[in-house]
Backbone as numpy.savetxt, mean C-alpha at the origin, in Angstrom:
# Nx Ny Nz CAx CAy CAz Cx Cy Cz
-23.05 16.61 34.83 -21.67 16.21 34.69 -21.53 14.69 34.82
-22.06 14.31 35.70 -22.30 12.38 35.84 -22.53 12.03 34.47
-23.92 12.83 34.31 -24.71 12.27 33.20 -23.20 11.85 31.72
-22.87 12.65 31.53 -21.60 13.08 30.75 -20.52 11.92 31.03
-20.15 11.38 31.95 -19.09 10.29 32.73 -19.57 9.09 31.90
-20.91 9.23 32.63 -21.54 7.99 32.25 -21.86 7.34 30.77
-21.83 8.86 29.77 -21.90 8.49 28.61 -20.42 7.98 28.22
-19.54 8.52 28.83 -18.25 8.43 27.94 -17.58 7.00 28.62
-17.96 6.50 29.64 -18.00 5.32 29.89 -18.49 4.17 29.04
-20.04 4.52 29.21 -20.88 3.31 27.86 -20.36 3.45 26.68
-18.97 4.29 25.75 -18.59 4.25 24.52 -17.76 3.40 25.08
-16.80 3.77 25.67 -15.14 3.34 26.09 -15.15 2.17 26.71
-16.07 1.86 27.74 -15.81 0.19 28.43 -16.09 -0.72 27.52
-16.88 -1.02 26.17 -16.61 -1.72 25.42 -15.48 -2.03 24.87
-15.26 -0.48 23.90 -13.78 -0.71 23.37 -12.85 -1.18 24.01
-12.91 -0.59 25.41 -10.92 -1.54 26.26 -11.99 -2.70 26.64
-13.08 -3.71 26.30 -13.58 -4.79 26.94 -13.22 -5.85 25.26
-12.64 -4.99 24.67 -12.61 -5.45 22.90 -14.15 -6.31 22.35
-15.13 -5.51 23.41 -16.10 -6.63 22.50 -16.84 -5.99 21.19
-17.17 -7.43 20.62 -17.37 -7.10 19.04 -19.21 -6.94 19.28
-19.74 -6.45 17.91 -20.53 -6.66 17.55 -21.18 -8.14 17.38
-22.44 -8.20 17.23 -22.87 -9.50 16.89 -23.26 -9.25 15.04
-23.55 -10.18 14.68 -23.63 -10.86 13.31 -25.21 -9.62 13.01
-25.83 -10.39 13.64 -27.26 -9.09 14.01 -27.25 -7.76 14.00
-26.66 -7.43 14.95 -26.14 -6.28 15.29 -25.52 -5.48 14.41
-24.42 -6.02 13.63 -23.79 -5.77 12.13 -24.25 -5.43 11.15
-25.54 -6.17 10.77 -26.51 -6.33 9.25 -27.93 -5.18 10.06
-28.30 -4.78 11.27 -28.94 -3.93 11.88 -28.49 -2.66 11.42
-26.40 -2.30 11.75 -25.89 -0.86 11.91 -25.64 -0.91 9.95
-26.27 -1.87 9.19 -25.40 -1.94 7.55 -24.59 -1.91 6.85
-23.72 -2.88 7.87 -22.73 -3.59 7.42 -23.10 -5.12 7.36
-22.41 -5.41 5.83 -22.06 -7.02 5.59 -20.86 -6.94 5.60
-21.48 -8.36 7.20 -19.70 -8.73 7.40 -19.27 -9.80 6.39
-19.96 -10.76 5.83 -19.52 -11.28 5.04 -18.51 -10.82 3.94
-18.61 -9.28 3.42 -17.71 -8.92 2.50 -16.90 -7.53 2.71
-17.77 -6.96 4.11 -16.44 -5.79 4.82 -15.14 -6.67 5.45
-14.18 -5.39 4.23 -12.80 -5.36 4.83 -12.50 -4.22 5.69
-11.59 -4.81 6.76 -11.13 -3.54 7.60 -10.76 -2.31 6.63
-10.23 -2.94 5.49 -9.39 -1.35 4.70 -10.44 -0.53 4.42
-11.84 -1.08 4.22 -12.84 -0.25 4.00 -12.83 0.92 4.87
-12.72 0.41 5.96 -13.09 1.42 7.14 -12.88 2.70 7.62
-10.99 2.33 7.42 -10.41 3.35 6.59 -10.94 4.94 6.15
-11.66 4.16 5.08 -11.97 5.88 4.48 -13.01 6.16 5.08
-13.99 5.87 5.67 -14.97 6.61 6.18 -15.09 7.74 6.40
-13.45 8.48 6.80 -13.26 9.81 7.12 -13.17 10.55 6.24
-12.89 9.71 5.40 -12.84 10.86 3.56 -14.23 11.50 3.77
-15.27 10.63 3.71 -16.73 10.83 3.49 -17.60 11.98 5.21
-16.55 11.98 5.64 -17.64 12.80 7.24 -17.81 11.49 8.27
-17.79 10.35 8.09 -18.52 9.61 8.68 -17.72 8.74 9.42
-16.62 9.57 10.27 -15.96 9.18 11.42 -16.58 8.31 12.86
-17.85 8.90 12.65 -18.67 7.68 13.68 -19.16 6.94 13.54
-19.18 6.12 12.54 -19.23 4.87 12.02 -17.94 3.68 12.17
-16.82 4.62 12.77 -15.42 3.59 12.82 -15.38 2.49 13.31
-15.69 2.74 14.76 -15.69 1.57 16.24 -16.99 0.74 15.25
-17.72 0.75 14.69 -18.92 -0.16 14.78 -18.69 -0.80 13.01
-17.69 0.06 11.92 -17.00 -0.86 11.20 -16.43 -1.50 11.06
-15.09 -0.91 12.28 -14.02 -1.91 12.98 -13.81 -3.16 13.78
-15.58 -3.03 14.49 -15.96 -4.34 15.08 -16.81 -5.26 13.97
-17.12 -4.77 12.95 -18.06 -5.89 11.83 -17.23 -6.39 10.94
-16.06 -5.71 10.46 -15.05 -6.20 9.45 -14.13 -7.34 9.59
-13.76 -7.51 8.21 -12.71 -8.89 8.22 -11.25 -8.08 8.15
-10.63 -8.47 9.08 -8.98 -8.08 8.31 -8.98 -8.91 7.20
-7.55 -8.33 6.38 -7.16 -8.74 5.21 -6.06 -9.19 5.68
-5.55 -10.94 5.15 -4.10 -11.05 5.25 -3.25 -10.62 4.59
-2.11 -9.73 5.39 -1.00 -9.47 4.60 -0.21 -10.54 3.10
-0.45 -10.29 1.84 0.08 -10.91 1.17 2.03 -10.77 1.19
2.21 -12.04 0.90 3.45 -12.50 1.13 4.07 -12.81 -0.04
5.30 -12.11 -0.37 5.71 -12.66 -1.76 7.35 -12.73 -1.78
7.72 -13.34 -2.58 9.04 -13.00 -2.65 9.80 -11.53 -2.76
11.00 -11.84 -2.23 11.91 -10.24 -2.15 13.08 -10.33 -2.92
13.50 -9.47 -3.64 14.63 -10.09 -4.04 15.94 -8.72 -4.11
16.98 -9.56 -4.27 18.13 -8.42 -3.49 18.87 -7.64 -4.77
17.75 -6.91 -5.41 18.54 -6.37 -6.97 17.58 -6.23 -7.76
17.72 -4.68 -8.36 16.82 -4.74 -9.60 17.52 -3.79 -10.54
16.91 -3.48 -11.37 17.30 -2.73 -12.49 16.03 -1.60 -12.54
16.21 -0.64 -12.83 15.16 0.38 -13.87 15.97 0.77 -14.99
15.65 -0.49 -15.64 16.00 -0.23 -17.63 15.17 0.91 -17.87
15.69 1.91 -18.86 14.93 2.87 -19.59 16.08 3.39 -21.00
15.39 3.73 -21.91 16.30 4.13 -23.56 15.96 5.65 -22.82
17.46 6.27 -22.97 17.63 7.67 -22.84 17.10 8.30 -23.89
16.56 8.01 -25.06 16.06 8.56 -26.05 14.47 8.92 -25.77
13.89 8.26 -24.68 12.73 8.21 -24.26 12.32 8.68 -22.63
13.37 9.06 -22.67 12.95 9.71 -20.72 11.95 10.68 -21.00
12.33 11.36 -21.68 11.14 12.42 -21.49 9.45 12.47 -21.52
9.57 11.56 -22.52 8.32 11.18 -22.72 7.50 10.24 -21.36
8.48 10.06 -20.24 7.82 9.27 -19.31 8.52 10.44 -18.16
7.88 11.21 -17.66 8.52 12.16 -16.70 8.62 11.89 -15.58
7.45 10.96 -15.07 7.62 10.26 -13.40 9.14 9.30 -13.38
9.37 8.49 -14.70 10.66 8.06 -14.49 11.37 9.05 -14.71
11.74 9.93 -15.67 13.22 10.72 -15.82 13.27 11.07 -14.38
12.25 11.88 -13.53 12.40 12.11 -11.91 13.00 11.05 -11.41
12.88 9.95 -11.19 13.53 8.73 -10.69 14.90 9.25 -11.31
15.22 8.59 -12.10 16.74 9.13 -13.01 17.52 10.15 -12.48
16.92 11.27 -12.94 17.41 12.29 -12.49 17.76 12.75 -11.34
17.01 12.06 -10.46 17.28 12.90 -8.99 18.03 11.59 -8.24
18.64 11.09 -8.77 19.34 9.85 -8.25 18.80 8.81 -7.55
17.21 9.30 -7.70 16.63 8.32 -6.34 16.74 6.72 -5.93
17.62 5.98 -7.05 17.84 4.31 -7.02 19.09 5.02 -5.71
19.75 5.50 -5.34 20.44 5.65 -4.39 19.88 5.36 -2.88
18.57 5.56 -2.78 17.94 5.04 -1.71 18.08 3.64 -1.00
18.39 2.77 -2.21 18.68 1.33 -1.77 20.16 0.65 -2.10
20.95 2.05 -1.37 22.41 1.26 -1.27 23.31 0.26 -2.13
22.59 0.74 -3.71 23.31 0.21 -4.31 22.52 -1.63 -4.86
21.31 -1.46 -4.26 20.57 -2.98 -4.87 19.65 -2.23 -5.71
19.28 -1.43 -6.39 18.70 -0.72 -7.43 19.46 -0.15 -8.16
19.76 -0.06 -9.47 20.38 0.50 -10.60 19.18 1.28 -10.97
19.71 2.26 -12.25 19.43 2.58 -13.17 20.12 2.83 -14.15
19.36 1.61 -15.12 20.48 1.36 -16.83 19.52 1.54 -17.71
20.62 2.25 -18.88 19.95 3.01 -19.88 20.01 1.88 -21.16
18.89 1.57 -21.80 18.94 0.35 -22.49 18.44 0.61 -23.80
19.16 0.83 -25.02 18.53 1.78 -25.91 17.23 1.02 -26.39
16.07 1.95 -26.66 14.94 1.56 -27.48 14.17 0.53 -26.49
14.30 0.45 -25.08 13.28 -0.42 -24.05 12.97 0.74 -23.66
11.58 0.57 -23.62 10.23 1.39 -22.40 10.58 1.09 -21.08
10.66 1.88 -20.24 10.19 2.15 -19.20 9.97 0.66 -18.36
11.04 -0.50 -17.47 10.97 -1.47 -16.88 11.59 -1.69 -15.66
10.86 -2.53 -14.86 12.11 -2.85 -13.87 12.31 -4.26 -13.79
13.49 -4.64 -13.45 14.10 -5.58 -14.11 14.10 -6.45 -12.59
13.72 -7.23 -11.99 14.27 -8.18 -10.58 14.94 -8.61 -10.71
16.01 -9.20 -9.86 16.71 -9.91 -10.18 17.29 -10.76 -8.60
18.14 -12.06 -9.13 17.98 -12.95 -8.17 19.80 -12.43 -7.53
19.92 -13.43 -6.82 21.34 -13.10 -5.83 22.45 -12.95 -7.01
22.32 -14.03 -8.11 23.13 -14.02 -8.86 22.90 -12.93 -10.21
22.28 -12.13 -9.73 22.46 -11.09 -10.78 21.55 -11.53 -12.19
20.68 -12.66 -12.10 19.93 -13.54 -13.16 18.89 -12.58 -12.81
17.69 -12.12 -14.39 17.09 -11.29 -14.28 15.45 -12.47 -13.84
15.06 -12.31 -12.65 13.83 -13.29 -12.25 12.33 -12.65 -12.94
12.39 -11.75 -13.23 11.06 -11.26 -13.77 11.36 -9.71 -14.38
9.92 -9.03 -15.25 10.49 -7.39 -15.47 9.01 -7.38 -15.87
8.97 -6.16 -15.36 7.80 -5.10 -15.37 7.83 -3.85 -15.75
6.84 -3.76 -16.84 6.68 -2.35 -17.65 6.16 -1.36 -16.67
6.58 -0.24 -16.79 6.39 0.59 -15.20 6.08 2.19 -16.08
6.16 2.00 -17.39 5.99 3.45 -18.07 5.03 4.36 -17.58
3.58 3.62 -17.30 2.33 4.35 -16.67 2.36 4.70 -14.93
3.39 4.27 -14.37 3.56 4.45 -13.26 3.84 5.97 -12.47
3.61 6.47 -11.40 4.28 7.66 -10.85 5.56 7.44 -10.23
5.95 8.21 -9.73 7.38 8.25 -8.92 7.54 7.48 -7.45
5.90 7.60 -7.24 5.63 7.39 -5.96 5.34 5.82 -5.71
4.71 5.64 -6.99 4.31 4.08 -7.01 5.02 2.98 -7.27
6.49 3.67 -8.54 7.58 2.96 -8.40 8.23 2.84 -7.13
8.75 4.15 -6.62 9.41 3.74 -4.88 8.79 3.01 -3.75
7.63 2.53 -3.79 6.68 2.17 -2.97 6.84 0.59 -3.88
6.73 0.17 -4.56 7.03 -1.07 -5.39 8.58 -1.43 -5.09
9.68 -0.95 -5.41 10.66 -0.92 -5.05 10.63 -1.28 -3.18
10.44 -0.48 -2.32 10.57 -0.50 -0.55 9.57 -2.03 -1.13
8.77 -2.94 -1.31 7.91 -3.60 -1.14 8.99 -5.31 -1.85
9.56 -4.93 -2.65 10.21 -5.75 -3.17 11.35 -6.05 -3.35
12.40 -4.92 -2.91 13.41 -5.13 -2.45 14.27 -5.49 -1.10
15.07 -6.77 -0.91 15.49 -7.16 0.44 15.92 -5.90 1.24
């Protein structure tokens, strides 16, 4: 039973001691830290290989959060003549889901345009637009929460 203490000690007093791996130590367990990202690490669990975490998590680089502009308004232009043919948007459409953002997301029907979303600045000026036809439902709303104020 000691024996047992003592193991679960030598995992754990590192981790709450936050110490890292060495550079050695890293390129020993086969990881390059030079080009592991934390997000890698991530999946390990997809693959079985949950005990590899603590010793990826100590060799990896975080990634900085990229930073971009937000802006307070968009559009999802689409030609009603063409919803169907893009079904992840008609779902958007249809199920009202620009309602999520209180009214700073539209959806306008623009005859004979594919599938876009339109940014736009305070003044209602369109700042950029993106073809979104190949997109899912999930990847537009997740684009949308990411870019809207």
């Amino acid at each position: 039973r000691s024996e047992r203490m003592w193991l679960i000690l030598a995992v754990l007093l590192p981790l709450s001691l936050g110490l890292e791996m060495s550079l050695t130590e890293c390129k020993e367990a086969g990881f390059n830290v030079e080009s592991l990202k934390c997000s890698s690490c991530e999946h390990l669990n997809k693959f079985g290989l949950e005990a590899l975490m603590t010793d990826c998590q100590s060799c990896c680089t975080a990634e900085k959060e990229l930073k971009h502009e937000k802006f307070p308004m968009a559009n999802v232009e689409v030609c009603e003549c063409n919803l169907a043919r893009f079904p992840q948007i008609q779902a958007f459409v249809r199920k009202n889901m620009e309602s999520a953002w209180n009214g700073k997301v539209r959806v306008k029907h623009v005859r004979g345009v594919r599938p876009q979303v339109v940014l736009k600045d305070s003044s209602g000026n369109a700042r950029q637009a993106l073809n979104v036809e190949k997109w899912d439902t999930d990847t537009l709303i997740d684009f949308l929460n990411q870019w809207i104020e």
